[in-house]
mmCIF file of C-alpha atoms in Angstrom:
data_model
loop_
_atom_site.group_PDB
_atom_site.id
_atom_site.type_symbol
_atom_site.label_atom_id
_atom_site.label_comp_id
_atom_site.label_asym_id
_atom_site.label_seq_id
_atom_site.Cartn_x
_atom_site.Cartn_y
_atom_site.Cartn_z
ATOM 1 C CA MET A 13 -89.496 -134.308 30.734
ATOM 2 C CA ARG A 14 -87.235 -131.565 31.098
ATOM 3 C CA ILE A 15 -86.013 -131.609 27.146
ATOM 4 C CA LEU A 16 -89.668 -131.109 25.967
ATOM 5 C CA ILE A 17 -90.324 -128.446 28.902
ATOM 6 C CA SER A 18 -87.401 -126.548 27.752
ATOM 7 C CA CYS A 19 -88.146 -127.031 23.969
ATOM 8 C CA VAL A 20 -91.495 -125.589 23.754
ATOM 9 C CA LEU A 21 -90.501 -122.877 26.131
ATOM 10 C CA LEU A 22 -87.178 -121.879 23.580
ATOM 11 C CA VAL A 23 -89.984 -122.120 20.585
ATOM 12 C CA ILE A 24 -92.275 -119.527 22.079
ATOM 13 C CA LEU A 25 -88.963 -117.434 23.145
ATOM 14 C CA SER A 26 -87.671 -117.611 19.066
ATOM 15 C CA LEU A 27 -90.616 -117.089 17.718
ATOM 16 C CA GLY A 28 -91.323 -113.915 19.524
ATOM 17 C CA LEU A 29 -87.890 -112.500 19.064
ATOM 18 C CA VAL A 30 -88.871 -113.173 15.196
ATOM 19 C CA PHE A 31 -92.173 -111.480 15.555
ATOM 20 C CA ALA A 32 -89.878 -108.660 17.267
ATOM 21 C CA LEU A 33 -86.985 -108.268 14.970
ATOM 22 C CA GLU A 34 -89.591 -107.645 11.937
ATOM 23 C CA GLN A 35 -89.767 -104.164 12.879
ATOM 24 C CA ALA A 36 -86.136 -103.670 12.500
ATOM 25 C CA PRO A 37 -85.276 -105.304 9.021
ATOM 26 C CA PHE A 38 -81.564 -106.145 8.901
ATOM 27 C CA GLY A 39 -79.650 -103.085 7.569
ATOM 28 C CA SER A 40 -82.248 -100.464 7.757
ATOM 29 C CA ASN A 41 -81.702 -97.112 9.128
ATOM 30 C CA GLN A 42 -82.697 -96.645 12.090
ATOM 31 C CA ILE A 43 -81.450 -93.303 13.090
ATOM 32 C CA ASP A 44 -82.530 -91.349 10.417
ATOM 33 C CA ASN A 45 -84.307 -88.928 12.921
ATOM 34 C CA ALA A 46 -81.949 -86.137 14.054
ATOM 35 C CA ASP A 47 -83.407 -86.908 17.295
ATOM 36 C CA LYS A 48 -82.065 -90.231 17.869
ATOM 37 C CA PRO A 49 -78.930 -90.802 20.008
ATOM 38 C CA GLY A 50 -77.306 -92.267 17.624
ATOM 39 C CA ARG A 51 -77.400 -89.598 15.050
ATOM 40 C CA PHE A 52 -76.787 -86.675 17.778
ATOM 41 C CA TYR A 53 -73.830 -88.890 18.620
ATOM 42 C CA LEU A 54 -72.479 -89.371 15.026
ATOM 43 C CA ASN A 55 -73.334 -85.215 14.219
ATOM 44 C CA GLN A 56 -72.249 -83.943 17.172
ATOM 45 C CA GLY A 57 -69.324 -86.334 19.353
ATOM 46 C CA MET A 58 -66.440 -85.445 16.829
ATOM 47 C CA GLU A 59 -67.246 -81.753 17.052
ATOM 48 C CA LYS A 60 -67.548 -81.943 20.964
ATOM 49 C CA THR A 61 -65.150 -84.357 22.233
ATOM 50 C CA GLY A 62 -62.965 -83.881 19.901
ATOM 51 C CA ALA A 63 -62.250 -88.005 19.906
ATOM 52 C CA ALA A 64 -62.344 -89.727 16.511
ATOM 53 C CA ASN A 65 -63.373 -92.696 17.626
ATOM 54 C CA VAL A 66 -67.076 -92.236 17.917
ATOM 55 C CA VAL A 67 -67.909 -95.452 20.561
ATOM 56 C CA THR A 68 -64.972 -94.222 22.704
ATOM 57 C CA SER A 69 -66.946 -90.203 22.829
ATOM 58 C CA VAL A 70 -70.041 -92.313 23.794
ATOM 59 C CA VAL A 71 -68.459 -94.943 26.666
ATOM 60 C CA VAL A 72 -66.224 -92.194 28.111
ATOM 61 C CA THR A 73 -67.706 -88.975 27.680
ATOM 62 C CA TYR A 74 -71.520 -89.357 27.064
ATOM 63 C CA ARG A 75 -71.999 -92.735 29.118
ATOM 64 C CA GLY A 76 -69.136 -92.039 31.639
ATOM 65 C CA PHE A 77 -70.629 -92.656 34.037
ATOM 66 C CA ASP A 78 -72.218 -96.028 33.599
ATOM 67 C CA THR A 79 -68.376 -97.199 32.147
ATOM 68 C CA LEU A 80 -67.913 -96.254 36.017
ATOM 69 C CA GLY A 81 -70.506 -98.378 37.060
ATOM 70 C CA GLU A 82 -68.984 -101.063 34.675
ATOM 71 C CA VAL A 83 -65.678 -100.342 36.124
ATOM 72 C CA THR A 84 -66.951 -100.889 39.821
ATOM 73 C CA ILE A 85 -68.499 -104.084 38.513
ATOM 74 C CA LEU A 86 -65.501 -105.730 37.394
ATOM 75 C CA PHE A 87 -64.192 -104.700 40.738
ATOM 76 C CA ILE A 88 -66.473 -106.337 42.658
ATOM 77 C CA ALA A 89 -66.706 -109.415 41.043
ATOM 78 C CA ALA A 90 -62.337 -109.629 41.272
ATOM 79 C CA ILE A 91 -63.234 -108.938 45.223
ATOM 80 C CA GLY A 92 -66.046 -112.036 45.191
ATOM 81 C CA LEU A 93 -63.447 -114.317 43.366
ATOM 82 C CA GLY A 94 -60.653 -113.177 46.355
ATOM 83 C CA ALA A 95 -63.365 -113.981 48.718
ATOM 84 C CA VAL A 96 -64.514 -117.262 47.326
ATOM 85 C CA PHE A 97 -60.822 -118.415 47.346
ATOM 86 C CA HIS A 98 -59.945 -116.920 50.205
ATOM 87 C CA SER A 99 -61.405 -119.354 53.199
ATOM 88 C CA ARG A 100 -60.095 -122.329 50.650
ATOM 89 C CA LYS A 101 -56.877 -123.210 52.704
ATOM 90 C CA LYS A 102 -58.952 -125.456 55.396
ATOM 91 C CA VAL A 103 -59.824 -127.600 52.562
ATOM 92 C CA LYS A 104 -57.099 -130.392 51.081
ATOM 93 C CA ARG A 105 -55.874 -129.553 48.018
ATOM 94 C CA TYR A 106 -55.542 -132.152 44.991
ATOM 95 C CA GLU A 107 -51.595 -133.369 45.026
ATOM 96 C CA LYS A 108 -51.462 -133.194 41.465
ATOM 97 C CA GLU A 109 -48.161 -134.281 39.804
ATOM 98 C CA LYS A 110 -46.633 -131.245 38.378
ATOM 99 C CA GLN A 111 -45.783 -131.218 34.556
ATOM 100 C CA SER A 112 -43.399 -128.169 33.150
ATOM 101 C CA ALA A 113 -44.399 -126.526 30.482
ATOM 102 C CA SER A 114 -42.667 -127.584 26.995
ATOM 103 C CA LEU A 115 -39.823 -125.993 25.888
ATOM 104 C CA ILE A 116 -41.828 -123.293 22.701
ATOM 105 C CA LEU A 117 -44.286 -122.411 25.415
ATOM 106 C CA GLN A 118 -41.276 -121.587 27.539
ATOM 107 C CA THR A 119 -39.410 -119.853 25.523
ATOM 108 C CA GLY A 120 -42.129 -118.414 23.136
ATOM 109 C CA CYS A 121 -43.798 -116.884 26.484
ATOM 110 C CA ARG A 122 -40.353 -115.210 27.358
ATOM 111 C CA PHE A 123 -40.324 -113.677 23.823
ATOM 112 C CA LEU A 124 -44.163 -112.763 23.354
ATOM 113 C CA PHE A 125 -44.793 -111.913 27.221
ATOM 114 C CA PRO A 126 -43.623 -107.963 26.352
ATOM 115 C CA LEU A 127 -44.744 -107.783 22.842
ATOM 116 C CA ILE A 128 -48.370 -108.556 23.917
ATOM 117 C CA VAL A 129 -47.805 -105.798 26.513
ATOM 118 C CA LEU A 130 -46.503 -103.224 24.127
ATOM 119 C CA PHE A 131 -49.579 -103.911 21.579
ATOM 120 C CA GLY A 132 -52.330 -104.137 24.587
ATOM 121 C CA THR A 133 -50.651 -100.727 25.455
ATOM 122 C CA TYR A 134 -50.950 -99.521 21.666
ATOM 123 C CA VAL A 135 -54.330 -100.616 21.853
ATOM 124 C CA PHE A 136 -55.654 -98.497 24.843
ATOM 125 C CA ILE A 137 -53.352 -95.244 24.424
ATOM 126 C CA HIS A 138 -54.853 -94.932 20.667
ATOM 127 C CA GLY A 139 -58.937 -96.163 21.990
ATOM 128 C CA HIS A 140 -60.124 -92.632 20.862
ATOM 129 C CA LEU A 141 -58.512 -92.750 17.666
ATOM 130 C CA SER A 142 -58.866 -96.125 15.850
ATOM 131 C CA PRO A 143 -60.805 -99.368 16.981
ATOM 132 C CA GLY A 144 -59.858 -100.269 20.627
ATOM 133 C CA GLY A 145 -59.536 -98.560 23.696
ATOM 134 C CA GLY A 146 -59.201 -99.432 27.517
ATOM 135 C CA PHE A 147 -61.455 -102.265 28.122
ATOM 136 C CA GLN A 148 -59.561 -103.880 25.162
ATOM 137 C CA GLY A 149 -56.311 -103.529 25.861
ATOM 138 C CA GLY A 150 -56.631 -104.358 29.256
ATOM 139 C CA VAL A 151 -57.719 -107.680 28.447
ATOM 140 C CA ILE A 152 -55.111 -107.855 25.546
ATOM 141 C CA ILE A 153 -52.547 -107.525 28.578
ATOM 142 C CA ALA A 154 -54.528 -110.036 30.597
ATOM 143 C CA SER A 155 -53.477 -112.544 28.090
ATOM 144 C CA ALA A 156 -50.110 -111.687 28.423
ATOM 145 C CA PHE A 157 -50.078 -112.309 32.037
ATOM 146 C CA LEU A 158 -52.293 -115.526 31.303
ATOM 147 C CA LEU A 159 -49.284 -116.607 28.921
ATOM 148 C CA LEU A 160 -46.793 -116.323 31.283
ATOM 149 C CA PHE A 161 -48.775 -118.089 34.317
ATOM 150 C CA LEU A 162 -49.050 -120.891 31.357
ATOM 151 C CA GLY A 163 -45.001 -121.287 30.366
ATOM 152 C CA CYS A 164 -42.725 -119.593 32.876
ATOM 153 C CA GLU A 165 -43.601 -121.226 36.017
ATOM 154 C CA GLU A 166 -40.556 -119.684 37.536
ATOM 155 C CA LYS A 167 -41.501 -115.763 37.015
ATOM 156 C CA LYS A 168 -43.168 -114.958 40.222
ATOM 157 C CA ILE A 169 -46.211 -112.209 39.285
ATOM 158 C CA PRO A 170 -46.204 -109.295 42.065
ATOM 159 C CA MET A 171 -49.539 -109.228 43.171
ATOM 160 C CA LYS A 172 -48.945 -106.278 45.676
ATOM 161 C CA SER A 173 -48.056 -104.203 43.085
ATOM 162 C CA MET A 174 -50.809 -105.554 40.852
ATOM 163 C CA ASN A 175 -52.825 -104.285 43.154
ATOM 164 C CA THR A 176 -51.177 -101.214 43.974
ATOM 165 C CA VAL A 177 -51.555 -100.340 40.431
ATOM 166 C CA GLU A 178 -55.375 -101.151 39.762
ATOM 167 C CA SER A 179 -56.212 -99.119 42.807
ATOM 168 C CA LEU A 180 -54.283 -95.773 41.699
ATOM 169 C CA ALA A 181 -56.262 -96.550 38.550
ATOM 170 C CA GLY A 182 -59.138 -96.137 39.801
ATOM 171 C CA ILE A 183 -58.594 -93.412 41.748
ATOM 172 C CA ILE A 184 -57.666 -91.649 38.956
ATOM 173 C CA PHE A 185 -60.085 -92.185 37.195
ATOM 174 C CA VAL A 186 -62.691 -91.190 39.955
ATOM 175 C CA GLY A 187 -60.529 -87.641 40.315
ATOM 176 C CA ILE A 188 -60.678 -86.717 36.987
ATOM 177 C CA GLY A 189 -64.303 -86.626 37.475
ATOM 178 C CA LEU A 190 -64.376 -85.231 40.628
ATOM 179 C CA ALA A 191 -61.592 -82.470 38.835
ATOM 180 C CA GLY A 192 -64.564 -82.328 35.986
ATOM 181 C CA LEU A 193 -66.876 -81.190 39.070
ATOM 182 C CA TYR A 194 -64.142 -78.884 40.143
ATOM 183 C CA TRP A 195 -63.315 -77.042 36.566
ATOM 184 C CA GLY A 196 -66.719 -77.801 34.964
ATOM 185 C CA GLU A 197 -70.117 -78.396 35.446
ATOM 186 C CA SER A 198 -70.568 -82.192 36.125
ATOM 187 C CA PHE A 199 -69.003 -85.171 36.843
ATOM 188 C CA LEU A 200 -66.792 -86.268 34.666
ATOM 189 C CA GLU A 201 -66.934 -83.092 32.301
ATOM 190 C CA ASN A 202 -64.447 -83.032 30.164
ATOM 191 C CA PHE A 203 -62.469 -79.686 31.339
ATOM 192 C CA LEU A 204 -59.275 -80.307 29.045
ATOM 193 C CA PRO A 205 -58.466 -78.211 25.610
ATOM 194 C CA ARG A 206 -59.598 -80.427 22.809
ATOM 195 C CA GLY A 207 -56.405 -80.345 21.219
ATOM 196 C CA MET A 208 -55.696 -81.477 17.155
ATOM 197 C CA ASP A 209 -57.884 -83.794 16.080
ATOM 198 C CA TYR A 210 -56.476 -87.305 14.954
ATOM 199 C CA MET A 211 -53.586 -86.411 17.100
ATOM 200 C CA LEU A 212 -52.974 -88.597 20.101
ATOM 201 C CA LEU A 213 -53.023 -86.187 22.275
ATOM 202 C CA SER A 214 -56.651 -85.029 21.636
ATOM 203 C CA GLY A 215 -60.104 -85.522 23.386
ATOM 204 C CA GLY A 216 -59.206 -83.926 26.511
ATOM 205 C CA VAL A 217 -59.761 -86.498 29.188
ATOM 206 C CA ILE A 218 -60.273 -89.368 26.980
ATOM 207 C CA PRO A 219 -56.968 -90.868 26.850
ATOM 208 C CA ILE A 220 -56.558 -90.407 30.212
ATOM 209 C CA ILE A 221 -59.374 -91.968 31.459
ATOM 210 C CA TYR A 222 -59.102 -94.794 28.775
ATOM 211 C CA ILE A 223 -55.417 -95.105 29.970
ATOM 212 C CA ALA A 224 -56.594 -95.951 33.302
ATOM 213 C CA ILE A 225 -59.309 -97.773 32.464
ATOM 214 C CA GLY A 226 -56.277 -100.286 30.529
ATOM 215 C CA PHE A 227 -53.919 -100.357 33.745
ATOM 216 C CA LYS A 228 -57.254 -101.353 35.966
ATOM 217 C CA VAL A 229 -59.003 -103.805 33.575
ATOM 218 C CA GLY A 230 -55.748 -105.300 33.231
ATOM 219 C CA ALA A 231 -54.609 -105.395 36.774
ATOM 220 C CA GLU A 232 -58.252 -106.828 37.588
ATOM 221 C CA LEU A 233 -58.047 -109.645 34.953
ATOM 222 C CA ALA A 234 -54.622 -110.705 35.470
ATOM 223 C CA GLY A 235 -55.440 -110.835 39.013
ATOM 224 C CA ILE A 236 -58.623 -112.857 38.196
ATOM 225 C CA VAL A 237 -56.543 -115.210 35.976
ATOM 226 C CA ALA A 238 -54.307 -115.533 39.044
ATOM 227 C CA GLY A 239 -56.852 -116.505 41.342
ATOM 228 C CA LEU A 240 -58.462 -119.054 39.081
ATOM 229 C CA ILE A 241 -54.913 -120.772 38.846
ATOM 230 C CA GLU A 242 -54.994 -122.875 41.602
ATOM 231 C CA ARG A 243 -51.036 -122.624 42.133
ATOM 232 C CA ASN A 244 -50.509 -119.007 43.057
ATOM 233 C CA PRO A 245 -53.384 -117.788 44.693
ATOM 234 C CA MET B 16 -73.967 -112.984 0.117
ATOM 235 C CA PHE B 17 -76.119 -113.785 2.313
ATOM 236 C CA HIS B 18 -80.070 -113.828 2.779
ATOM 237 C CA GLN B 19 -80.554 -110.183 4.870
ATOM 238 C CA SER B 20 -82.589 -112.383 7.567
ATOM 239 C CA THR B 21 -79.621 -114.789 7.867
ATOM 240 C CA TYR B 22 -78.014 -112.658 10.339
ATOM 241 C CA PHE B 23 -80.574 -112.593 12.204
ATOM 242 C CA VAL B 24 -81.272 -116.238 12.331
ATOM 243 C CA GLY B 25 -77.329 -116.641 13.134
ATOM 244 C CA CYS B 26 -78.242 -114.571 16.159
ATOM 245 C CA VAL B 27 -80.737 -115.591 17.120
ATOM 246 C CA GLY B 28 -79.857 -119.536 16.847
ATOM 247 C CA LEU B 29 -76.968 -118.716 19.137
ATOM 248 C CA MET B 30 -79.378 -117.463 21.836
ATOM 249 C CA ILE B 31 -81.353 -120.359 21.733
ATOM 250 C CA VAL B 32 -78.551 -122.760 21.775
ATOM 251 C CA GLY B 33 -77.242 -121.214 24.792
ATOM 252 C CA LEU B 34 -80.547 -121.492 26.447
ATOM 253 C CA TYR B 35 -80.881 -124.696 25.123
ATOM 254 C CA THR B 36 -77.640 -125.812 26.555
ATOM 255 C CA MET B 37 -78.746 -124.058 29.868
ATOM 256 C CA LEU B 38 -81.748 -125.787 30.689
ATOM 257 C CA THR B 39 -80.703 -129.677 29.831
ATOM 258 C CA LYS B 40 -77.424 -130.369 30.833
ATOM 259 C CA LYS B 41 -76.474 -131.475 34.301
ATOM 260 C CA ASN B 42 -72.492 -130.766 34.109
ATOM 261 C CA LEU B 43 -72.053 -127.401 36.072
ATOM 262 C CA ILE B 44 -69.350 -126.264 33.191
ATOM 263 C CA LYS B 45 -71.560 -126.876 30.302
ATOM 264 C CA VAL B 46 -74.147 -124.673 31.557
ATOM 265 C CA ILE B 47 -72.127 -122.118 32.247
ATOM 266 C CA ILE B 48 -70.850 -122.490 28.086
ATOM 267 C CA GLY B 49 -74.372 -122.009 27.705
ATOM 268 C CA LEU B 50 -74.505 -118.678 29.891
ATOM 269 C CA SER B 51 -71.692 -117.593 27.672
ATOM 270 C CA LEU B 52 -72.847 -118.510 24.127
ATOM 271 C CA PHE B 53 -76.592 -117.633 24.887
ATOM 272 C CA GLU B 54 -74.842 -113.758 25.881
ATOM 273 C CA THR B 55 -72.925 -114.119 22.515
ATOM 274 C CA GLY B 56 -76.219 -114.246 20.588
ATOM 275 C CA ILE B 57 -77.319 -111.371 22.885
ATOM 276 C CA TYR B 58 -74.010 -109.588 21.511
ATOM 277 C CA LEU B 59 -74.337 -110.032 17.649
ATOM 278 C CA LEU B 60 -78.136 -109.368 17.849
ATOM 279 C CA LEU B 61 -77.201 -105.595 19.264
ATOM 280 C CA VAL B 62 -74.806 -105.281 16.896
ATOM 281 C CA VAL B 63 -76.700 -106.811 13.928
ATOM 282 C CA VAL B 64 -79.623 -104.272 14.949
ATOM 283 C CA GLY B 65 -77.419 -101.451 14.656
ATOM 284 C CA TYR B 66 -75.970 -102.353 11.449
ATOM 285 C CA ILE B 67 -76.967 -99.404 8.614
ATOM 286 C CA GLN B 68 -76.522 -100.856 5.045
ATOM 287 C CA GLY B 69 -73.587 -99.835 3.111
ATOM 288 C CA ALA B 70 -72.440 -97.452 6.277
ATOM 289 C CA THR B 71 -68.902 -97.874 7.813
ATOM 290 C CA ALA B 72 -67.570 -97.966 11.325
ATOM 291 C CA PRO B 73 -67.969 -94.968 13.694
ATOM 292 C CA ILE B 74 -64.761 -93.730 13.397
ATOM 293 C CA PHE B 75 -64.011 -90.425 11.953
ATOM 294 C CA SER B 76 -60.429 -90.114 10.032
ATOM 295 C CA ARG B 77 -58.428 -87.544 7.876
ATOM 296 C CA THR B 78 -59.481 -88.965 4.468
ATOM 297 C CA THR B 79 -62.975 -90.884 5.659
ATOM 298 C CA GLY B 80 -65.859 -89.484 7.679
ATOM 299 C CA SER B 81 -69.242 -88.777 6.808
ATOM 300 C CA PRO B 82 -71.703 -88.969 9.575
ATOM 301 C CA ALA B 83 -74.372 -89.791 7.261
ATOM 302 C CA GLU B 84 -72.696 -92.777 6.175
ATOM 303 C CA MET B 85 -71.660 -94.736 9.411
ATOM 304 C CA VAL B 86 -73.636 -97.437 11.773
ATOM 305 C CA ASP B 87 -74.939 -96.662 15.201
ATOM 306 C CA PRO B 88 -73.002 -96.128 17.704
ATOM 307 C CA THR B 89 -74.843 -96.570 20.392
ATOM 308 C CA PRO B 90 -75.381 -100.821 20.612
ATOM 309 C CA GLN B 91 -71.725 -100.636 19.585
ATOM 310 C CA ALA B 92 -70.689 -98.872 23.322
ATOM 311 C CA LEU B 93 -73.919 -101.318 25.186
ATOM 312 C CA VAL B 94 -72.094 -104.129 23.586
ATOM 313 C CA LEU B 95 -68.729 -103.116 24.877
ATOM 314 C CA THR B 96 -70.344 -102.455 28.525
ATOM 315 C CA ALA B 97 -71.984 -105.705 28.026
ATOM 316 C CA ILE B 98 -68.763 -107.728 27.178
ATOM 317 C CA VAL B 99 -66.744 -106.657 30.207
ATOM 318 C CA ILE B 100 -69.484 -107.504 32.707
ATOM 319 C CA GLY B 101 -70.026 -110.635 30.941
ATOM 320 C CA VAL B 102 -66.480 -111.937 31.564
ATOM 321 C CA ALA B 103 -67.168 -110.492 35.004
ATOM 322 C CA VAL B 104 -69.669 -112.759 35.428
ATOM 323 C CA LEU B 105 -68.141 -115.783 34.242
ATOM 324 C CA ALA B 106 -65.121 -115.196 35.832
ATOM 325 C CA LEU B 107 -66.861 -115.120 39.101
ATOM 326 C CA ALA B 108 -69.340 -118.385 38.493
ATOM 327 C CA LEU B 109 -66.560 -120.526 37.247
ATOM 328 C CA SER B 110 -64.705 -119.527 41.144
ATOM 329 C CA LEU B 111 -67.911 -120.434 42.623
ATOM 330 C CA THR B 112 -68.157 -123.911 40.331
ATOM 331 C CA ILE B 113 -64.535 -124.605 41.728
ATOM 332 C CA ARG B 114 -65.809 -124.520 44.968
ATOM 333 C CA LEU B 115 -68.774 -126.466 44.016
ATOM 334 C CA HIS B 116 -66.372 -129.221 42.960
ATOM 335 C CA GLU B 117 -64.182 -128.998 46.238
ATOM 336 C CA HIS B 118 -67.291 -128.877 48.482
ATOM 337 C CA TYR B 119 -68.941 -131.737 46.434
ATOM 338 C CA GLY B 120 -66.481 -133.498 44.642
ATOM 339 C CA THR B 121 -68.787 -133.262 41.461
ATOM 340 C CA LEU B 122 -70.594 -131.152 39.127
ATOM 341 C CA ASN B 123 -73.621 -133.086 38.353
ATOM 342 C CA LEU B 124 -75.895 -130.921 39.531
ATOM 343 C CA ARG B 125 -78.553 -133.568 39.888
ATOM 344 C CA LYS B 126 -76.284 -134.562 42.866
ATOM 345 C CA ILE B 127 -75.433 -131.260 44.194
ATOM 346 C CA ARG B 128 -78.151 -130.901 46.589
ATOM 347 C CA GLY B 129 -80.527 -127.639 46.360
ATOM 348 C CA LEU B 130 -79.965 -127.438 42.490
ATOM 349 C CA LYS B 131 -82.083 -130.378 40.935
ATOM 350 C CA TRP B 132 -85.131 -129.440 38.799
#
């Protein structure tokens, strides 16, 4: 019965989607008009913000406030996860027989951890020039910590300093926004000089904000991973 | 190359598979997997809608970079936001699942009180 009702609902939904998508054929130019925001970002984004990656200039500059909210959502999710796991000490833990990681994993994680962190750092520092950015680089760094949790059990991750890094990065993000309000005209305004196009130091505040986001997302997701892994809450 | 509507069919198909999983499965982990599939379908659909035939990624460089030959950056920025929020939701859902399993000893939604339909 459930399956029947679900199938009827899904058929209705897919028919609706099919008729909606008929209005926008695949590959058609939906931003042919200069009034469309996408066309505006493409035409003006590089000149106004100095970031070669238009997606980055949209995420950090034009929709910067939205990105601040997004980072806040991630932060709240991390807090919620901590709150869910906080009271579990009373619950009887499962006694699992500990099985150490294999030799390949133990050796590989020692070798790969710095490389993955380096790659993540590269991705978020170059977020305004190449594909990537703070979120992607942060997730790569968090995956390095996941590898550490899986492979090197004897290595302790200092969660206190991770939390400090996360808070500092958040403060830097909001502080740059307030500085834009002070030296510029609006919150999160690009008040620094544009710099040379296609160079690392270009785009004004965009690289700084993305570096802050990279640290914040990396620390936050590593904290989430640590919370989900039972032995290191 | 594929027929043009193949891309839409793939995205919508992924969404439908995810929703079907969410609606019919009884195991909570499978429901969360369905949620994740559904999200992935939506991301793909948004990116596909923003695609322009023959256009490149919206990134300027020294050699290439005509704004007329680039795809729409707005859906890509939106999907970037959506992916991060999806990860946050997934982490929170999994943590609640762990707590539910500790409390009830099962992940079967029929056996967990108050969650049957």
